[in-house]
Every structure is written in C-alpha cells, then in structure tokens.
Short mmCIF file of C-alpha atoms and ligand atoms in Angstrom, two decimals:
data_model
loop_
_atom_site.label_atom_id
_atom_site.label_comp_id
_atom_site.label_asym_id
_atom_site.label_seq_id
_atom_site.Cartn_x
_atom_site.Cartn_y
_atom_site.Cartn_z
CA MET V 386 -71.55 61.87 52.87
CA VAL V 387 -69.72 64.31 55.16
CA TYR V 388 -66.47 65.62 53.66
CA PRO V 389 -63.60 66.17 56.11
CA SER V 390 -62.84 69.85 56.71
CA PHE V 391 -59.77 71.57 55.30
CA ASP V 392 -58.22 71.69 58.79
CA ALA V 393 -58.78 67.97 59.30
CA ILE V 394 -57.12 67.16 55.96
CA LEU V 395 -54.17 69.41 56.77
CA GLN V 396 -53.69 67.80 60.19
CA SER V 397 -53.97 64.33 58.75
CA VAL V 398 -51.38 64.96 56.02
CA ALA V 399 -48.90 66.09 58.69
CA THR V 400 -49.03 62.62 60.24
CA SER V 401 -49.56 60.49 57.15
CA PRO V 402 -48.95 61.58 53.54
CA ASP V 403 -52.06 60.14 51.92
CA LEU V 404 -52.13 60.64 48.12
CA GLU V 405 -55.73 61.78 47.96
CA ASN V 406 -55.25 64.37 50.71
CA LEU V 407 -52.00 65.63 49.18
CA GLU V 408 -53.76 66.09 45.88
CA ALA V 409 -56.68 67.91 47.51
CA LEU V 410 -54.28 70.30 49.26
CA LEU V 411 -52.30 70.93 46.05
CA CYS V 412 -55.59 72.07 44.50
CA ILE V 413 -56.66 74.63 47.11
CA ASP V 414 -56.97 78.18 45.80
CA ASP V 415 -58.58 79.99 48.70
CA THR V 416 -56.17 82.62 50.06
CA GLN V 417 -56.92 81.88 53.72
CA GLN V 418 -56.46 78.15 53.26
CA MET V 419 -53.19 78.74 51.46
CA GLU V 420 -51.96 80.98 54.27
CA LYS V 421 -52.84 78.23 56.79
CA LEU V 422 -50.87 75.72 54.70
CA PHE V 423 -47.81 78.00 54.52
CA SER V 424 -48.06 78.90 58.18
CA LEU V 425 -48.09 75.22 59.25
CA ALA V 426 -45.09 74.60 56.95
CA ARG V 427 -43.18 77.50 58.59
CA ASN V 428 -44.00 76.25 62.08
CA ILE V 429 -42.85 72.73 61.27
CA ARG V 430 -39.65 74.13 59.74
CA ASP V 431 -38.92 76.34 62.74
CA VAL V 432 -39.52 73.55 65.27
CA THR V 433 -37.67 70.77 63.42
CA SER V 434 -34.82 72.72 61.80
CA GLY V 435 -34.58 76.07 63.60
CA LYS V 436 -35.38 79.57 62.33
CA ARG V 437 -32.44 79.48 59.94
CA MET V 438 -31.69 80.42 56.36
CA VAL V 439 -28.74 78.21 55.45
CA LEU V 440 -26.27 79.16 52.70
CA ARG V 441 -24.66 76.79 50.17
CA GLY V 442 -22.12 78.23 47.70
CA LEU V 443 -22.78 76.96 44.17
CA VAL V 444 -20.11 76.41 41.51
CA GLU V 445 -21.32 75.41 38.04
CA PHE V 446 -18.03 73.97 36.86
CA SER V 447 -19.00 72.47 33.49
CA ASN V 448 -21.91 72.95 31.10
CA TYR V 449 -21.06 70.00 28.85
CA CYS V 450 -23.88 67.47 28.82
CA ARG V 451 -24.41 64.16 27.07
CA ASN V 452 -28.18 64.20 27.61
CA THR V 453 -31.15 65.51 25.69
CA CYS V 454 -33.59 66.31 28.52
CA PHE V 455 -36.55 68.04 26.85
CA TYR V 456 -36.68 70.88 29.40
CA CYS V 457 -33.02 71.82 29.84
CA GLY V 458 -31.15 74.49 27.87
CA LEU V 459 -27.87 72.60 28.29
CA ASN V 460 -29.16 69.61 26.27
CA ARG V 461 -26.48 68.34 23.92
CA THR V 462 -28.43 69.26 20.79
CA ASN V 463 -28.33 72.97 21.68
CA ALA V 464 -25.50 74.12 19.43
CA SER V 465 -25.84 77.74 20.56
CA VAL V 466 -24.34 77.02 24.00
CA SER V 467 -20.70 77.91 24.31
CA ARG V 468 -19.39 75.00 26.37
CA TYR V 469 -16.83 75.34 29.18
CA ARG V 470 -15.21 73.22 31.85
CA LEU V 471 -13.38 75.00 34.68
CA SER V 472 -9.81 74.05 35.49
CA GLU V 473 -8.86 72.72 38.91
CA GLU V 474 -7.31 76.10 39.69
CA GLU V 475 -10.49 77.99 38.78
CA ILE V 476 -12.64 75.71 40.94
CA LEU V 477 -10.24 76.09 43.85
CA ALA V 478 -10.49 79.87 43.49
CA CYS V 479 -14.30 79.58 43.81
CA ALA V 480 -13.86 77.38 46.90
CA HIS V 481 -11.58 80.04 48.33
CA ASP V 482 -14.24 82.74 47.79
CA ILE V 483 -16.96 80.61 49.37
CA ALA V 484 -14.86 79.82 52.45
CA ALA V 485 -13.78 83.49 52.71
CA GLN V 486 -17.45 84.53 52.82
CA GLY V 487 -17.98 82.25 55.83
CA ILE V 488 -20.18 79.78 53.96
CA GLY V 489 -19.85 76.18 55.19
CA THR V 490 -20.84 74.21 52.06
CA ILE V 491 -19.62 74.15 48.47
CA VAL V 492 -21.86 72.58 45.82
CA LEU V 493 -20.06 71.45 42.65
CA GLN V 494 -22.61 71.12 39.86
CA SER V 495 -22.28 70.28 36.16
CA GLY V 496 -24.09 68.81 33.20
CA GLU V 497 -23.53 65.10 32.59
CA ASP V 498 -20.01 65.76 31.36
CA ALA V 499 -17.63 62.97 30.38
CA PHE V 500 -14.78 63.98 32.73
CA THR V 501 -12.94 61.13 34.41
CA SER V 502 -13.63 60.24 38.01
CA LEU V 503 -9.99 61.10 38.73
CA TYR V 504 -10.42 64.71 37.51
CA LEU V 505 -13.15 65.30 40.08
CA SER V 506 -11.52 63.19 42.86
CA LYS V 507 -8.41 65.38 42.74
CA ILE V 508 -10.51 68.54 43.00
CA VAL V 509 -12.58 67.14 45.87
CA GLU V 510 -9.43 66.10 47.75
CA LYS V 511 -7.82 69.51 47.36
CA ILE V 512 -10.91 71.43 48.45
CA LYS V 513 -11.35 69.19 51.50
CA ASP V 514 -7.67 69.49 52.32
CA ARG V 515 -7.48 73.29 52.05
CA TYR V 516 -10.85 74.46 53.31
CA ASN V 517 -13.14 73.55 56.13
CA LEU V 518 -16.11 73.03 53.81
CA ALA V 519 -18.81 70.39 53.48
CA LEU V 520 -18.78 69.32 49.85
CA THR V 521 -21.82 68.46 47.74
CA LEU V 522 -21.64 66.99 44.24
CA SER V 523 -24.33 67.24 41.58
CA VAL V 524 -23.03 65.78 38.34
CA GLY V 525 -25.76 63.32 37.40
CA GLU V 526 -25.82 59.59 36.81
CA ARG V 527 -22.43 57.87 36.98
CA PRO V 528 -21.19 54.31 37.65
CA ALA V 529 -21.18 53.27 41.32
CA SER V 530 -17.36 53.13 41.23
CA ASP V 531 -17.19 56.88 40.49
CA TYR V 532 -19.53 57.68 43.37
CA ARG V 533 -17.31 55.52 45.59
CA ASP V 534 -14.10 57.26 44.41
CA TRP V 535 -15.55 60.71 45.15
CA LYS V 536 -16.82 59.62 48.56
CA LEU V 537 -13.34 58.32 49.39
CA ALA V 538 -11.90 61.62 48.15
CA GLY V 539 -14.04 63.38 50.78
CA ALA V 540 -17.39 64.31 49.19
CA ASP V 541 -20.16 64.52 51.79
CA ARG V 542 -23.38 64.97 49.88
CA TYR V 543 -24.97 64.40 46.48
CA LEU V 544 -27.91 66.07 44.74
CA MET V 545 -29.87 64.37 41.99
CA ARG V 546 -33.45 65.35 41.32
CA ILE V 547 -35.87 62.62 40.37
CA GLU V 548 -37.84 65.14 38.21
CA SER V 549 -40.76 62.66 38.33
CA SER V 550 -41.22 59.43 40.27
CA ASP V 551 -43.70 58.25 37.63
CA LYS V 552 -41.99 55.92 35.15
CA LYS V 553 -44.06 56.94 32.13
CA LEU V 554 -43.76 60.67 32.79
CA TYR V 555 -40.04 60.45 33.66
CA GLU V 556 -39.28 58.55 30.47
CA SER V 557 -41.39 60.92 28.36
CA ILE V 558 -39.10 63.87 29.16
CA HIS V 559 -35.76 61.99 29.27
CA GLN V 560 -35.06 60.41 25.91
CA GLY V 561 -33.24 57.07 26.23
CA ARG V 562 -33.10 57.17 30.03
CA THR V 563 -34.93 55.13 32.63
CA LEU V 564 -36.45 55.92 36.00
CA SER V 565 -35.01 52.70 37.41
CA SER V 566 -31.40 53.67 36.63
CA ARG V 567 -31.96 57.03 38.36
CA ILE V 568 -33.41 55.34 41.43
CA THR V 569 -30.52 52.86 41.47
CA CYS V 570 -28.08 55.80 41.52
CA LEU V 571 -29.94 57.36 44.47
CA ASP V 572 -29.81 53.99 46.30
CA VAL V 573 -26.08 53.55 45.65
CA LEU V 574 -25.35 57.07 46.88
CA ARG V 575 -27.27 56.46 50.10
CA ASP V 576 -25.52 53.09 50.64
CA LEU V 577 -22.13 54.77 50.19
CA GLY V 578 -22.96 57.12 53.07
CA TYR V 579 -23.66 60.32 51.14
CA GLN V 580 -26.29 62.70 52.44
CA VAL V 581 -28.66 62.57 49.49
CA GLY V 582 -30.85 65.24 47.95
CA SER V 583 -33.51 64.97 45.28
CA GLY V 584 -36.41 67.03 43.98
CA ILE V 585 -38.61 68.00 41.06
CA MET V 586 -39.64 70.82 38.77
CA VAL V 587 -43.26 71.90 39.02
CA GLY V 588 -45.39 72.45 35.92
CA PHE V 589 -43.49 70.84 33.06
CA PRO V 590 -45.57 69.41 30.17
CA GLY V 591 -47.51 66.25 31.07
CA GLN V 592 -47.16 66.66 34.86
CA THR V 593 -50.45 66.72 36.84
CA VAL V 594 -51.16 67.39 40.53
CA SER V 595 -51.57 63.68 40.99
CA HIS V 596 -47.96 63.18 39.78
CA ILE V 597 -46.81 65.85 42.25
CA ALA V 598 -48.69 64.15 45.11
CA GLN V 599 -46.93 60.90 44.17
CA ASP V 600 -43.56 62.72 44.16
CA ILE V 601 -44.15 64.14 47.65
CA LYS V 602 -44.95 60.63 48.87
CA PHE V 603 -41.74 59.43 47.19
CA PHE V 604 -39.75 62.10 49.09
CA CYS V 605 -41.24 60.88 52.38
CA GLU V 606 -40.67 57.20 51.70
CA ARG V 607 -37.03 57.73 50.79
CA ASP V 608 -36.38 60.17 53.62
CA PHE V 609 -34.12 62.45 51.55
CA ASP V 610 -31.80 64.77 53.45
CA MET V 611 -32.39 67.62 50.97
CA ILE V 612 -35.23 68.33 48.53
CA GLY V 613 -35.13 70.98 45.78
CA ILE V 614 -38.36 72.15 44.15
CA GLY V 615 -38.67 74.89 41.52
CA PRO V 616 -41.03 76.02 38.78
CA PHE V 617 -40.43 74.78 35.24
CA ILE V 618 -39.23 77.69 33.05
CA PRO V 619 -39.38 77.18 29.26
CA HIS V 620 -36.13 77.55 27.32
CA GLU V 621 -36.13 78.58 23.63
CA GLN V 622 -33.62 75.92 22.59
CA THR V 623 -35.63 72.93 23.86
CA PRO V 624 -38.66 70.94 22.64
CA PHE V 625 -40.66 72.52 25.51
CA ARG V 626 -40.03 76.07 24.24
CA SER V 627 -43.72 76.85 23.68
CA SER V 628 -45.05 75.32 26.90
CA PRO V 629 -46.26 77.58 29.72
CA GLY V 630 -44.00 77.95 32.75
CA GLY V 631 -44.81 76.29 36.08
CA ASP V 632 -47.32 78.03 38.34
CA LEU V 633 -45.85 79.97 41.28
CA LEU V 634 -48.60 79.09 43.76
CA LEU V 635 -48.52 75.39 42.84
CA THR V 636 -44.74 75.43 43.37
CA LEU V 637 -45.19 77.07 46.79
CA LYS V 638 -47.90 74.57 47.80
CA THR V 639 -45.56 71.74 46.75
CA ILE V 640 -42.76 73.19 48.90
CA ALA V 641 -45.12 73.62 51.87
CA LEU V 642 -46.48 70.07 51.63
CA THR V 643 -42.97 68.69 51.27
CA ARG V 644 -42.00 70.55 54.44
CA ILE V 645 -45.11 69.42 56.32
CA THR V 646 -44.59 65.77 55.41
CA THR V 647 -40.77 65.44 55.47
CA LYS V 648 -40.32 67.68 58.55
CA ASN V 649 -36.59 68.39 58.80
CA ALA V 650 -35.28 68.04 55.22
CA TRP V 651 -33.13 70.93 53.97
CA ILE V 652 -35.31 72.61 51.34
CA PRO V 653 -33.87 75.38 49.13
CA SER V 654 -35.84 78.35 47.94
CA THR V 655 -34.49 77.64 44.48
CA THR V 656 -32.80 79.83 41.89
CA ALA V 657 -35.72 79.01 39.54
CA LEU V 658 -38.07 80.66 42.07
CA GLY V 659 -35.77 83.68 41.97
CA SER V 660 -35.89 83.77 38.17
CA LEU V 661 -39.62 84.40 37.53
CA ASP V 662 -41.04 87.83 36.60
CA ARG V 663 -39.95 88.89 40.07
CA ASP V 664 -37.62 87.25 42.62
CA CYS V 665 -39.94 84.87 44.52
CA ARG V 666 -37.37 83.36 46.88
CA LEU V 667 -38.95 85.14 49.87
CA ASP V 668 -42.24 83.41 48.98
CA GLY V 669 -40.36 80.09 48.97
CA LEU V 670 -38.95 80.75 52.45
CA GLN V 671 -42.42 81.73 53.63
CA ALA V 672 -43.74 78.42 52.30
CA GLY V 673 -41.26 76.49 54.47
CA ALA V 674 -37.94 76.47 52.58
CA ASN V 675 -34.73 77.16 54.53
CA VAL V 676 -31.74 77.12 52.16
CA ILE V 677 -30.41 79.68 49.66
CA MET V 678 -27.69 78.87 47.15
CA PRO V 679 -25.67 81.94 46.08
CA ASN V 680 -23.83 81.30 42.84
CA PHE V 681 -20.01 81.62 42.93
CA THR V 682 -19.37 80.65 39.30
CA SER V 683 -17.37 83.36 37.51
CA LEU V 684 -19.53 85.94 35.73
CA SER V 685 -18.43 84.90 32.25
CA CYS V 686 -19.27 81.22 32.85
CA LYS V 687 -22.50 81.52 34.81
CA LYS V 688 -24.11 83.23 31.78
CA LYS V 689 -23.31 80.09 29.79
CA TYR V 690 -24.90 77.79 32.36
CA GLU V 691 -28.34 78.58 31.03
CA ILE V 692 -30.56 75.63 32.05
CA TYR V 693 -33.44 78.13 31.74
CA PRO V 694 -33.49 81.83 30.72
CA ASN V 695 -33.00 84.88 33.00
CA LYS V 696 -31.40 82.89 35.80
CA GLU V 697 -31.36 84.90 39.02
CA GLY V 698 -27.91 86.24 39.95
CA SER V 699 -26.37 85.62 36.53
CA ASN V 700 -25.05 89.19 36.29
CA MET V 701 -23.77 89.40 39.86
CA ARG V 702 -20.75 87.96 41.66
CA GLY V 703 -21.50 85.45 44.43
CA SER V 704 -20.11 87.80 47.06
CA GLU V 705 -22.29 90.66 45.75
CA SER V 706 -25.46 88.59 45.96
CA LEU V 707 -24.64 87.89 49.62
CA ALA V 708 -25.30 91.50 50.57
CA SER V 709 -28.98 91.23 49.65
CA LEU V 710 -29.36 87.88 51.39
CA SER V 711 -29.27 89.20 54.93
CA SER V 712 -32.25 91.41 54.16
CA LEU V 713 -33.99 88.41 52.55
CA ALA V 714 -33.47 86.42 55.75
CA ARG V 715 -34.73 89.32 57.86
CA SER V 716 -37.88 89.59 55.76
CA ALA V 717 -38.46 85.86 56.27
CA GLU V 718 -37.77 86.21 60.03
CA LEU V 719 -34.85 83.81 59.73
CA VAL V 720 -31.22 84.08 60.79
CA VAL V 721 -28.48 83.50 58.19
CA ASP V 722 -26.54 80.35 59.05
CA GLY V 723 -23.17 79.90 57.34
CA SER V 724 -22.22 76.68 59.15
CA ARG V 725 -22.07 73.38 57.25
CA CYS V 726 -25.54 72.28 58.38
CA ASP V 727 -25.38 68.53 57.79
CA SER V 728 -28.49 66.42 57.46
CA LEU V 729 -30.89 66.54 60.37
CA LYS V 730 -32.22 63.09 59.52
CA LYS V 731 -31.74 60.38 62.14
CA SER V 732 -30.61 57.81 59.60
CA TYR V 733 -27.60 59.94 58.77
CA ILE V 734 -26.81 61.01 62.32
CA GLN V 735 -26.77 57.35 63.41
CA ASN V 736 -24.16 56.62 60.73
CA LEU V 737 -21.76 59.35 61.84
N1 5AD C 1040 -36.83 75.05 34.26
C1 5AD C 1040 -36.72 74.85 35.59
N2 5AD C 1040 -35.85 74.00 36.14
C2 5AD C 1040 -35.02 73.35 35.31
N3 5AD C 1040 -34.06 72.45 35.54
C3 5AD C 1040 -33.51 72.09 34.37
N4 5AD C 1040 -34.11 72.75 33.36
C4 5AD C 1040 -35.06 73.53 33.91
C5 5AD C 1040 -36.04 74.43 33.39
N5 5AD C 1040 -36.15 74.64 32.09
C6 5AD C 1040 -33.79 71.91 36.87
C7 5AD C 1040 -33.88 70.40 36.87
C8 5AD C 1040 -32.47 69.97 37.19
C9 5AD C 1040 -31.94 71.16 37.95
C10 5AD C 1040 -30.45 71.27 37.98
O1 5AD C 1040 -32.49 72.26 37.27
O2 5AD C 1040 -34.78 69.97 37.89
O3 5AD C 1040 -32.42 68.80 37.97
#
C-alpha cells in the first residue's frame, strides 16, 4: 500500500476536514513538517482575514460560579477564592478605558453567576449607548430568554467554548452538565443573530488527539465566527491538580489546523498560551491566530479571576499591556487593528 505524502494530506485537509487526516497531522513531530503546517495556516489567515492582529478588551466582571468544572479554579467548591462582582459603574469605567485606547470590542466575561438578566441588560444598554464598541458576552449557559434580552439590549457576540464535542468526555469533566444543553445554547445564540464563538482546551485529562480531530471537525461543521484554543493548565484547587499541563506544540498544531479548515474565523492567541513558562502568544500568532485580548479588569480583581495559575497580564493594567502588543504584532508581521472586526463569515454578513 502506498501512503499519501505529508504534502498531499495537508492539501487535502485544507479542502475537506477528514478525521483520519486531521489526526495524522496532529501527530506530526518533524520540525520541517510542523513549519509547513504553520506556514500554510499563516497564508490562509493572511489571504482570508488580512495581515491583522485584532484587539478585544476583556473585562472579567464576576468570579462567582455555580459550576464544579474539574479543570477550573473558579469552581464553586474552591473556598479559597475571594468572590467579587463588579458594579455597573466599575464596568462602565472599564468600557471607558477600552474605548479610550481605541479598541473596538469589549468582552464581558464571568463565571456562571446568578445575576439577573436585567442586571446585565442595563449594563449592555449603557455601554452601547455611551461608546462605539462591539460587545461580546461570555457568561455561560443561560435560558434562551436571557440571551434574547441581552441581544435586544445590544449585545453583538457570544463566546462559549464547547471544551469537548464528545459527549462522554464532556460529561466526564462537567459534573451534572450535558453536552446537549451546551449545544442547544450555541444553537439558540446563533438563531438570535449573535456572532458565536466556541473553542476547547488542549491536553486536559482524558482528551486524545482523536477527540481534538473531532472538535476541529465540529468547528467546521458549525461555522463558528470565533474559535478560542488554549493549553490546559492545572490548578491546585481542582480535581485535576496533579495532571500534566497541555502540550504547547499540540496546542499550536490544533490552532493551525483550525485555521486551515475554518479559513476566516477570528482565532485568539489565548491568555493561556501567554501563561506557560514563557509567553507563547507569538507562537500562537505564527500558527495562524489573529486576535489578542488585553485584560482591562482592575488589578485587584483580575488576581481573583484565577481560572488557572500565573495568568498572563495579571499584574499589569490593560493599558500597560498594550504597549508591548505593538511589538508582538511586529514580530508576527501583523498590523494592530483596533476596529470592531465583526465576523467574516458569509452567514453573518448575509444577516446584516
Ligand atoms: N486551563 C486552561 N484553560 C482553562 N479554562 C478554564 N480552566 C482552565 C485551565 N485550568 C478555559 C476554559 C474556559 C475558558 C474561559 O478558560 O476553556 O471555557
């Protein structure tokens, strides 16, 4: 039997995301082959989305969480977290900072907190009224009526990672939760007209390359507007405390293959990539990512938003971290883009 060459597999995955080929490419360890993979990902990014590094200003406005996800330091059983929820005024001050820095998107993220839909609707309305910002929410699974309220209040986008598209694996790391309810949420958000983002961690316990291949296929099938991928980082106060962290190269290969197969999705070089032994966000950009999310949460609160340890930027103000980002973009041969950068997907553009 003649095996197809590496180049043939790479070309074929760019036109059709076959599970077996994805898995084979996730397993490569030859430096030259990896460089070819990353180089194709960069070319596809540059052609489909421009040579841009897009900024999104992040505000972690509450670290309360009702869940017990086995990987996350904010799980409700972690009594050592000092919990906070920002007031409307504090969140508006962050929005002010983000707009003043010329960034076109604010991302409001929290644990699965029990705030009312009205609390967040009022904040969304005020931000949209006062600032010319695209607004992304990332507050987890909620009833469809809440998603509708926030859309009507002016929210544009929603991020909710799938973590794993495999039912058994998903349910093994999320006690009492189901994959189907997560997928229903993603469907509802899309139907309501949100630009929708999803994603996974790479290298958490139980995950194999075949799961990751399946996840990349899932991203393609659902045509997400945004896809976040980062390495798993163990946190002391979780059941996964003794597990090894996710592998950097496997994370980069996952980003590259997601770029090659989904073409023009917005893909962040995630904070988790910036939080390894060294800051690996340049590696993420060189593997095909094109978004960076500087953190505008106040210094005292961002330390308490410890989903994993040693989070990049947790001892720096958002505006301070911006200074280093232009040199990051230059190193990646990208131009910083502070505009709102809506989805490049046809399905969304047709709905405008
Ligand atoms: N390591 C890496 N990423 C994590 N996340 C949560 N906990 C960890 C961890 N220990 C990711 C999840 C979640 C996102 C907000 O952060 O994918 O969706």
